[in-house]
């Protein structure tokens, strides 16, 4: 158990819909990262938040957005869903600052768009 | 920009045989290297990491990796594998810039250990 929690575990929805994925980082971790894992694209970094502020963006679509709240949990919002958005979405957290570069991954949310 | 190449998409081996999973990276700055394992239907777990210091890094479950700067490689090795090592293995690189520790992953290598 990494200490990172993600809800829900599975999500099935229809094209055009909007969903919200939730992540709670490990206690004390200030950074949260979102990744997408799909068969064709592999593991891709989407976005990073550090202590409530967006810090880095990767291959995140404009239909996707994220935020980190004052209690440090994060939400990834996916809208106007397409079949190609079906994937595993991972959240990871790390203790930013100092020499701690390790990211701890949650169990993932499996999104199926039908 | 960073990139990671995992040279083998699948590696089948017999139980108790040695294994090497290959990883090459490219980066214009100092790098920090990681190997993660993903068991079926699970999230990623860190096996080992190279931040600095000794180029031979030992990780969990008997795995080790060697950082070779001149060859820009970070190959993962285990002298004797078990059935339970069957999983997908991902090599990743981070440039560790500021508070942005973005990981760039390779495509993964599926290790299948056969009896």
PDB file of C-alpha atoms in Angstrom:
ATOM      1  CA  UNK A   1       0.000   0.000   0.000  1.00  0.00           C
ATOM      2  CA  UNK A   2       1.611   3.236  -1.221  1.00  0.00           C
ATOM      3  CA  UNK A   3      -0.539   5.501   0.936  1.00  0.00           C
ATOM      4  CA  UNK A   4      -2.030   7.198  -2.132  1.00  0.00           C
ATOM      5  CA  UNK A   5      -5.745   6.651  -2.564  1.00  0.00           C
ATOM      6  CA  UNK A   6      -7.806   7.053  -5.699  1.00  0.00           C
ATOM      7  CA  UNK A   7     -11.555   6.938  -6.176  1.00  0.00           C
ATOM      8  CA  UNK A   8     -13.445   5.505  -7.856  1.00  0.00           C
ATOM      9  CA  UNK A   9     -11.646   2.304  -8.790  1.00  0.00           C
ATOM     10  CA  UNK A  10     -13.736   1.794 -11.917  1.00  0.00           C
ATOM     11  CA  UNK A  11     -15.845   4.192 -13.910  1.00  0.00           C
ATOM     12  CA  UNK A  12     -18.018   3.433 -16.922  1.00  0.00           C
ATOM     13  CA  UNK A  13     -19.608   6.296 -18.765  1.00  0.00           C
ATOM     14  CA  UNK A  14     -20.843   7.321 -22.188  1.00  0.00           C
ATOM     15  CA  UNK A  15     -19.272   9.504 -24.833  1.00  0.00           C
ATOM     16  CA  UNK A  16     -19.862  13.204 -24.320  1.00  0.00           C
ATOM     17  CA  UNK A  17     -20.120  12.894 -20.552  1.00  0.00           C
ATOM     18  CA  UNK A  18     -17.984  14.476 -17.837  1.00  0.00           C
ATOM     19  CA  UNK A  19     -16.320  12.659 -14.945  1.00  0.00           C
ATOM     20  CA  UNK A  20     -14.196  13.569 -11.937  1.00  0.00           C
ATOM     21  CA  UNK A  21     -11.409  11.397 -10.600  1.00  0.00           C
ATOM     22  CA  UNK A  22     -10.180  11.968  -7.078  1.00  0.00           C
ATOM     23  CA  UNK A  23      -6.770  11.470  -5.502  1.00  0.00           C
ATOM     24  CA  UNK A  24      -5.566  11.782  -1.925  1.00  0.00           C
ATOM     25  CA  UNK A  25      -1.781  11.970  -1.626  1.00  0.00           C
ATOM     26  CA  UNK A  26       0.361  10.411   1.069  1.00  0.00           C
ATOM     27  CA  UNK A  27       0.423  12.313   4.311  1.00  0.00           C
ATOM     28  CA  UNK A  28       2.970  15.123   4.067  1.00  0.00           C
ATOM     29  CA  UNK A  29       3.379  14.999   0.287  1.00  0.00           C
ATOM     30  CA  UNK A  30       2.901  18.364  -1.410  1.00  0.00           C
ATOM     31  CA  UNK A  31       3.113  17.324  -5.045  1.00  0.00           C
ATOM     32  CA  UNK A  32       0.488  15.421  -6.968  1.00  0.00           C
ATOM     33  CA  UNK A  33       0.927  14.061 -10.469  1.00  0.00           C
ATOM     34  CA  UNK A  34      -1.596  12.628 -12.885  1.00  0.00           C
ATOM     35  CA  UNK A  35      -0.719  10.007 -15.487  1.00  0.00           C
ATOM     36  CA  UNK A  36      -2.699   8.256 -18.182  1.00  0.00           C
ATOM     37  CA  UNK A  37      -1.941   4.675 -19.172  1.00  0.00           C
ATOM     38  CA  UNK A  38      -3.416   3.400 -22.410  1.00  0.00           C
ATOM     39  CA  UNK A  39      -2.529   0.541 -24.701  1.00  0.00           C
ATOM     40  CA  UNK A  40      -1.533   2.748 -27.608  1.00  0.00           C
ATOM     41  CA  UNK A  41       0.150   5.656 -25.774  1.00  0.00           C
ATOM     42  CA  UNK A  42       1.670   3.841 -22.816  1.00  0.00           C
ATOM     43  CA  UNK A  43       2.222   5.805 -19.593  1.00  0.00           C
ATOM     44  CA  UNK A  44       1.998   9.537 -20.148  1.00  0.00           C
ATOM     45  CA  UNK A  45       2.404  12.388 -17.717  1.00  0.00           C
ATOM     46  CA  UNK A  46      -0.589  14.708 -17.723  1.00  0.00           C
ATOM     47  CA  UNK A  47      -0.116  17.388 -15.079  1.00  0.00           C
ATOM     48  CA  UNK A  48       1.578  18.199 -11.765  1.00  0.00           C
ATOM     49  CA  UNK A  49       0.392  20.291  -8.845  1.00  0.00           C
ATOM     50  CA  UNK A  50       2.579  21.481  -6.024  1.00  0.00           C
ATOM     51  CA  UNK A  51       0.998  22.830  -2.866  1.00  0.00           C
ATOM     52  CA  UNK A  52      -2.111  23.952  -4.710  1.00  0.00           C
ATOM     53  CA  UNK A  53      -0.450  25.449  -7.758  1.00  0.00           C
ATOM     54  CA  UNK A  54      -0.030  23.998 -11.215  1.00  0.00           C
ATOM     55  CA  UNK A  55       3.673  23.265 -11.697  1.00  0.00           C
ATOM     56  CA  UNK A  56       4.033  21.350 -14.948  1.00  0.00           C
ATOM     57  CA  UNK A  57       1.905  20.245 -17.845  1.00  0.00           C
ATOM     58  CA  UNK A  58       2.405  17.273 -20.076  1.00  0.00           C
ATOM     59  CA  UNK A  59       0.250  15.765 -22.777  1.00  0.00           C
ATOM     60  CA  UNK A  60      -3.026  16.907 -21.262  1.00  0.00           C
ATOM     61  CA  UNK A  61      -5.944  17.609 -23.572  1.00  0.00           C
ATOM     62  CA  UNK A  62      -7.849  20.881 -23.319  1.00  0.00           C
ATOM     63  CA  UNK A  63     -10.952  18.851 -22.386  1.00  0.00           C
ATOM     64  CA  UNK A  64      -9.115  17.744 -19.237  1.00  0.00           C
ATOM     65  CA  UNK A  65      -8.415  19.894 -16.224  1.00  0.00           C
ATOM     66  CA  UNK A  66      -7.187  19.361 -12.699  1.00  0.00           C
ATOM     67  CA  UNK A  67      -6.869  21.153  -9.414  1.00  0.00           C
ATOM     68  CA  UNK A  68      -5.322  20.629  -5.995  1.00  0.00           C
ATOM     69  CA  UNK A  69      -7.288  21.754  -2.982  1.00  0.00           C
ATOM     70  CA  UNK A  70      -6.042  23.313   0.288  1.00  0.00           C
ATOM     71  CA  UNK A  71      -6.132  19.890   1.973  1.00  0.00           C
ATOM     72  CA  UNK A  72      -3.837  18.738  -0.877  1.00  0.00           C
ATOM     73  CA  UNK A  73      -6.206  16.255  -2.433  1.00  0.00           C
ATOM     74  CA  UNK A  74      -6.535  16.566  -6.189  1.00  0.00           C
ATOM     75  CA  UNK A  75      -9.227  16.070  -8.774  1.00  0.00           C
ATOM     76  CA  UNK A  76      -8.880  15.364 -12.469  1.00  0.00           C
ATOM     77  CA  UNK A  77     -11.871  16.452 -14.538  1.00  0.00           C
ATOM     78  CA  UNK A  78     -12.438  14.874 -17.927  1.00  0.00           C
ATOM     79  CA  UNK A  79     -15.163  16.347 -20.136  1.00  0.00           C
ATOM     80  CA  UNK A  80     -16.703  15.698 -23.556  1.00  0.00           C
ATOM     81  CA  UNK A  81     -15.429  12.169 -23.220  1.00  0.00           C
ATOM     82  CA  UNK A  82     -14.437  10.201 -26.282  1.00  0.00           C
ATOM     83  CA  UNK A  83     -13.879   6.485 -26.751  1.00  0.00           C
ATOM     84  CA  UNK A  84     -10.150   7.132 -26.901  1.00  0.00           C
ATOM     85  CA  UNK A  85     -10.166   8.489 -23.368  1.00  0.00           C
ATOM     86  CA  UNK A  86     -10.684   4.976 -22.048  1.00  0.00           C
ATOM     87  CA  UNK A  87      -7.577   4.281 -19.980  1.00  0.00           C
ATOM     88  CA  UNK A  88      -6.129   3.784 -16.533  1.00  0.00           C
ATOM     89  CA  UNK A  89      -5.563   7.075 -14.766  1.00  0.00           C
ATOM     90  CA  UNK A  90      -2.920   7.087 -12.057  1.00  0.00           C
ATOM     91  CA  UNK A  91      -2.249   9.647  -9.426  1.00  0.00           C
ATOM     92  CA  UNK A  92       1.148   9.833  -7.757  1.00  0.00           C
ATOM     93  CA  UNK A  93       2.475  11.975  -4.958  1.00  0.00           C
ATOM     94  CA  UNK A  94       5.916  13.020  -3.816  1.00  0.00           C
ATOM     95  CA  UNK A  95       7.560  15.024  -1.095  1.00  0.00           C
ATOM     96  CA  UNK A  96       8.857  17.996  -3.047  1.00  0.00           C
ATOM     97  CA  UNK A  97      11.934  19.774  -1.932  1.00  0.00           C
ATOM     98  CA  UNK A  98      15.169  18.281  -0.676  1.00  0.00           C
ATOM     99  CA  UNK A  99      16.447  15.124  -2.291  1.00  0.00           C
ATOM    100  CA  UNK A 100      13.233  13.135  -2.276  1.00  0.00           C
ATOM    101  CA  UNK A 101      12.396  12.414  -5.903  1.00  0.00           C
ATOM    102  CA  UNK A 102      10.372   9.284  -5.373  1.00  0.00           C
ATOM    103  CA  UNK A 103       6.816   9.266  -6.610  1.00  0.00           C
ATOM    104  CA  UNK A 104       4.330   6.948  -4.945  1.00  0.00           C
ATOM    105  CA  UNK A 105       1.550   5.727  -7.170  1.00  0.00           C
ATOM    106  CA  UNK A 106      -2.053   5.058  -6.311  1.00  0.00           C
ATOM    107  CA  UNK A 107      -3.907   1.968  -7.554  1.00  0.00           C
ATOM    108  CA  UNK A 108      -5.482   3.863 -10.458  1.00  0.00           C
ATOM    109  CA  UNK A 109      -8.957   4.556 -11.771  1.00  0.00           C
ATOM    110  CA  UNK A 110     -10.008   2.533 -14.788  1.00  0.00           C
ATOM    111  CA  UNK A 111     -12.190   4.663 -17.049  1.00  0.00           C
ATOM    112  CA  UNK A 112     -14.252   2.997 -19.742  1.00  0.00           C
ATOM    113  CA  UNK A 113     -16.059   5.232 -22.216  1.00  0.00           C
ATOM    114  CA  UNK A 114     -18.783   3.470 -24.207  1.00  0.00           C
TER     115      UNK A 114
ATOM    116  CA  UNK B   1      13.571  16.863 -23.923  1.00  0.00           C
ATOM    117  CA  UNK B   2      13.908  13.597 -22.107  1.00  0.00           C
ATOM    118  CA  UNK B   3      13.117  10.262 -23.634  1.00  0.00           C
ATOM    119  CA  UNK B   4      13.385   6.637 -22.582  1.00  0.00           C
ATOM    120  CA  UNK B   5      13.760   3.608 -24.812  1.00  0.00           C
ATOM    121  CA  UNK B   6      13.104   0.146 -23.514  1.00  0.00           C
ATOM    122  CA  UNK B   7      14.633  -2.053 -26.134  1.00  0.00           C
ATOM    123  CA  UNK B   8      12.530  -5.158 -25.563  1.00  0.00           C
ATOM    124  CA  UNK B   9       8.753  -5.097 -25.354  1.00  0.00           C
ATOM    125  CA  UNK B  10       8.624  -8.704 -24.128  1.00  0.00           C
ATOM    126  CA  UNK B  11      11.179 -10.903 -22.397  1.00  0.00           C
ATOM    127  CA  UNK B  12      10.309 -14.550 -21.728  1.00  0.00           C
ATOM    128  CA  UNK B  13      12.621 -16.475 -19.415  1.00  0.00           C
ATOM    129  CA  UNK B  14      12.592 -19.695 -17.441  1.00  0.00           C
ATOM    130  CA  UNK B  15      12.411 -19.743 -13.686  1.00  0.00           C
ATOM    131  CA  UNK B  16      15.798 -19.405 -11.928  1.00  0.00           C
ATOM    132  CA  UNK B  17      17.446 -18.002 -15.072  1.00  0.00           C
ATOM    133  CA  UNK B  18      19.112 -14.583 -15.026  1.00  0.00           C
ATOM    134  CA  UNK B  19      17.427 -11.675 -16.742  1.00  0.00           C
ATOM    135  CA  UNK B  20      18.400  -8.242 -18.027  1.00  0.00           C
ATOM    136  CA  UNK B  21      15.846  -5.637 -19.060  1.00  0.00           C
ATOM    137  CA  UNK B  22      17.405  -2.906 -21.135  1.00  0.00           C
ATOM    138  CA  UNK B  23      16.791   0.813 -20.847  1.00  0.00           C
ATOM    139  CA  UNK B  24      18.438   3.721 -22.645  1.00  0.00           C
ATOM    140  CA  UNK B  25      17.661   7.357 -22.043  1.00  0.00           C
ATOM    141  CA  UNK B  26      18.372  10.709 -23.588  1.00  0.00           C
ATOM    142  CA  UNK B  27      18.477  13.952 -21.704  1.00  0.00           C
ATOM    143  CA  UNK B  28      20.339  17.201 -21.986  1.00  0.00           C
ATOM    144  CA  UNK B  29      20.694  17.630 -18.228  1.00  0.00           C
ATOM    145  CA  UNK B  30      21.540  15.552 -15.207  1.00  0.00           C
ATOM    146  CA  UNK B  31      19.069  12.749 -14.815  1.00  0.00           C
ATOM    147  CA  UNK B  32      17.535  10.694 -12.118  1.00  0.00           C
ATOM    148  CA  UNK B  33      16.581   7.181 -13.165  1.00  0.00           C
ATOM    149  CA  UNK B  34      13.970   4.795 -11.894  1.00  0.00           C
ATOM    150  CA  UNK B  35      12.604   1.334 -12.478  1.00  0.00           C
ATOM    151  CA  UNK B  36       8.985   0.639 -11.613  1.00  0.00           C
ATOM    152  CA  UNK B  37       7.111  -2.664 -11.658  1.00  0.00           C
ATOM    153  CA  UNK B  38       3.442  -3.118 -12.397  1.00  0.00           C
ATOM    154  CA  UNK B  39       1.853  -6.429 -11.470  1.00  0.00           C
ATOM    155  CA  UNK B  40      -1.353  -7.392 -13.281  1.00  0.00           C
ATOM    156  CA  UNK B  41      -4.278  -5.152 -12.349  1.00  0.00           C
ATOM    157  CA  UNK B  42      -2.202  -3.127  -9.920  1.00  0.00           C
ATOM    158  CA  UNK B  43      -0.535   0.269  -9.710  1.00  0.00           C
ATOM    159  CA  UNK B  44       3.167   0.977 -10.098  1.00  0.00           C
ATOM    160  CA  UNK B  45       5.670   0.137  -7.406  1.00  0.00           C
ATOM    161  CA  UNK B  46       9.189   1.561  -7.227  1.00  0.00           C
ATOM    162  CA  UNK B  47      11.887  -1.119  -7.621  1.00  0.00           C
ATOM    163  CA  UNK B  48      14.950   1.086  -7.412  1.00  0.00           C
ATOM    164  CA  UNK B  49      16.294   4.518  -8.237  1.00  0.00           C
ATOM    165  CA  UNK B  50      19.514   6.248  -9.140  1.00  0.00           C
ATOM    166  CA  UNK B  51      19.934   9.799  -7.882  1.00  0.00           C
ATOM    167  CA  UNK B  52      23.710  10.077  -7.495  1.00  0.00           C
ATOM    168  CA  UNK B  53      26.710   8.242  -6.080  1.00  0.00           C
ATOM    169  CA  UNK B  54      27.386   4.578  -6.747  1.00  0.00           C
ATOM    170  CA  UNK B  55      26.394   3.575 -10.242  1.00  0.00           C
ATOM    171  CA  UNK B  56      25.280   0.134  -9.072  1.00  0.00           C
ATOM    172  CA  UNK B  57      21.914   0.414  -7.420  1.00  0.00           C
ATOM    173  CA  UNK B  58      20.227  -2.342  -5.468  1.00  0.00           C
ATOM    174  CA  UNK B  59      16.480  -2.488  -5.162  1.00  0.00           C
ATOM    175  CA  UNK B  60      13.741  -4.635  -3.772  1.00  0.00           C
ATOM    176  CA  UNK B  61      13.064  -8.268  -4.643  1.00  0.00           C
ATOM    177  CA  UNK B  62      16.711  -8.939  -5.584  1.00  0.00           C
ATOM    178  CA  UNK B  63      16.813  -6.531  -8.537  1.00  0.00           C
ATOM    179  CA  UNK B  64      19.726  -4.249  -9.310  1.00  0.00           C
ATOM    180  CA  UNK B  65      20.559  -1.759 -12.030  1.00  0.00           C
ATOM    181  CA  UNK B  66      23.702  -0.076 -13.270  1.00  0.00           C
ATOM    182  CA  UNK B  67      23.846   3.515 -14.380  1.00  0.00           C
ATOM    183  CA  UNK B  68      26.210   3.962 -17.322  1.00  0.00           C
ATOM    184  CA  UNK B  69      26.552   7.611 -18.227  1.00  0.00           C
ATOM    185  CA  UNK B  70      28.741   7.085 -21.299  1.00  0.00           C
ATOM    186  CA  UNK B  71      26.257   4.626 -22.781  1.00  0.00           C
ATOM    187  CA  UNK B  72      23.216   6.489 -21.405  1.00  0.00           C
ATOM    188  CA  UNK B  73      21.864   3.220 -20.091  1.00  0.00           C
ATOM    189  CA  UNK B  74      20.221   1.974 -16.927  1.00  0.00           C
ATOM    190  CA  UNK B  75      19.716  -1.763 -17.407  1.00  0.00           C
ATOM    191  CA  UNK B  76      17.844  -3.805 -14.811  1.00  0.00           C
ATOM    192  CA  UNK B  77      19.157  -7.212 -13.785  1.00  0.00           C
ATOM    193  CA  UNK B  78      18.258 -10.124 -11.561  1.00  0.00           C
ATOM    194  CA  UNK B  79      20.498 -13.188 -11.230  1.00  0.00           C
ATOM    195  CA  UNK B  80      17.669 -15.675 -10.721  1.00  0.00           C
ATOM    196  CA  UNK B  81      14.004 -14.937 -11.434  1.00  0.00           C
ATOM    197  CA  UNK B  82      10.895 -16.410  -9.878  1.00  0.00           C
ATOM    198  CA  UNK B  83       7.438 -17.002 -11.277  1.00  0.00           C
ATOM    199  CA  UNK B  84       6.254 -14.129  -9.087  1.00  0.00           C
ATOM    200  CA  UNK B  85       8.482 -11.700 -11.012  1.00  0.00           C
ATOM    201  CA  UNK B  86       6.118 -11.933 -13.968  1.00  0.00           C
ATOM    202  CA  UNK B  87       5.011  -8.328 -14.470  1.00  0.00           C
ATOM    203  CA  UNK B  88       5.521  -5.261 -16.614  1.00  0.00           C
ATOM    204  CA  UNK B  89       8.627  -3.210 -15.899  1.00  0.00           C
ATOM    205  CA  UNK B  90       8.954   0.472 -16.680  1.00  0.00           C
ATOM    206  CA  UNK B  91      12.103   2.529 -16.858  1.00  0.00           C
ATOM    207  CA  UNK B  92      11.642   6.233 -16.148  1.00  0.00           C
ATOM    208  CA  UNK B  93      13.732   9.382 -16.114  1.00  0.00           C
ATOM    209  CA  UNK B  94      13.315  12.704 -14.328  1.00  0.00           C
ATOM    210  CA  UNK B  95      15.444  15.800 -14.656  1.00  0.00           C
ATOM    211  CA  UNK B  96      14.584  16.799 -11.098  1.00  0.00           C
ATOM    212  CA  UNK B  97      14.359  20.448 -12.031  1.00  0.00           C
ATOM    213  CA  UNK B  98      13.098  22.620  -9.163  1.00  0.00           C
ATOM    214  CA  UNK B  99       9.925  21.128  -7.787  1.00  0.00           C
ATOM    215  CA  UNK B 100       8.983  19.606 -11.112  1.00  0.00           C
ATOM    216  CA  UNK B 101       9.883  15.959 -10.877  1.00  0.00           C
ATOM    217  CA  UNK B 102       8.012  14.895 -13.969  1.00  0.00           C
ATOM    218  CA  UNK B 103       8.657  11.290 -14.908  1.00  0.00           C
ATOM    219  CA  UNK B 104       9.053  10.266 -18.524  1.00  0.00           C
ATOM    220  CA  UNK B 105       8.397   6.549 -18.943  1.00  0.00           C
ATOM    221  CA  UNK B 106       9.491   4.008 -21.466  1.00  0.00           C
ATOM    222  CA  UNK B 107       6.913   1.827 -23.187  1.00  0.00           C
ATOM    223  CA  UNK B 108       7.486  -1.000 -20.746  1.00  0.00           C
ATOM    224  CA  UNK B 109       8.900  -4.528 -20.913  1.00  0.00           C
ATOM    225  CA  UNK B 110       6.666  -7.457 -20.139  1.00  0.00           C
ATOM    226  CA  UNK B 111       8.695 -10.045 -18.255  1.00  0.00           C
ATOM    227  CA  UNK B 112       7.160 -13.508 -18.351  1.00  0.00           C
ATOM    228  CA  UNK B 113       8.754 -16.145 -16.156  1.00  0.00           C
ATOM    229  CA  UNK B 114       7.907 -19.683 -17.207  1.00  0.00           C
ATOM    230  CA  UNK B 115       8.279 -22.815 -15.057  1.00  0.00           C
TER     231      UNK B 115
END
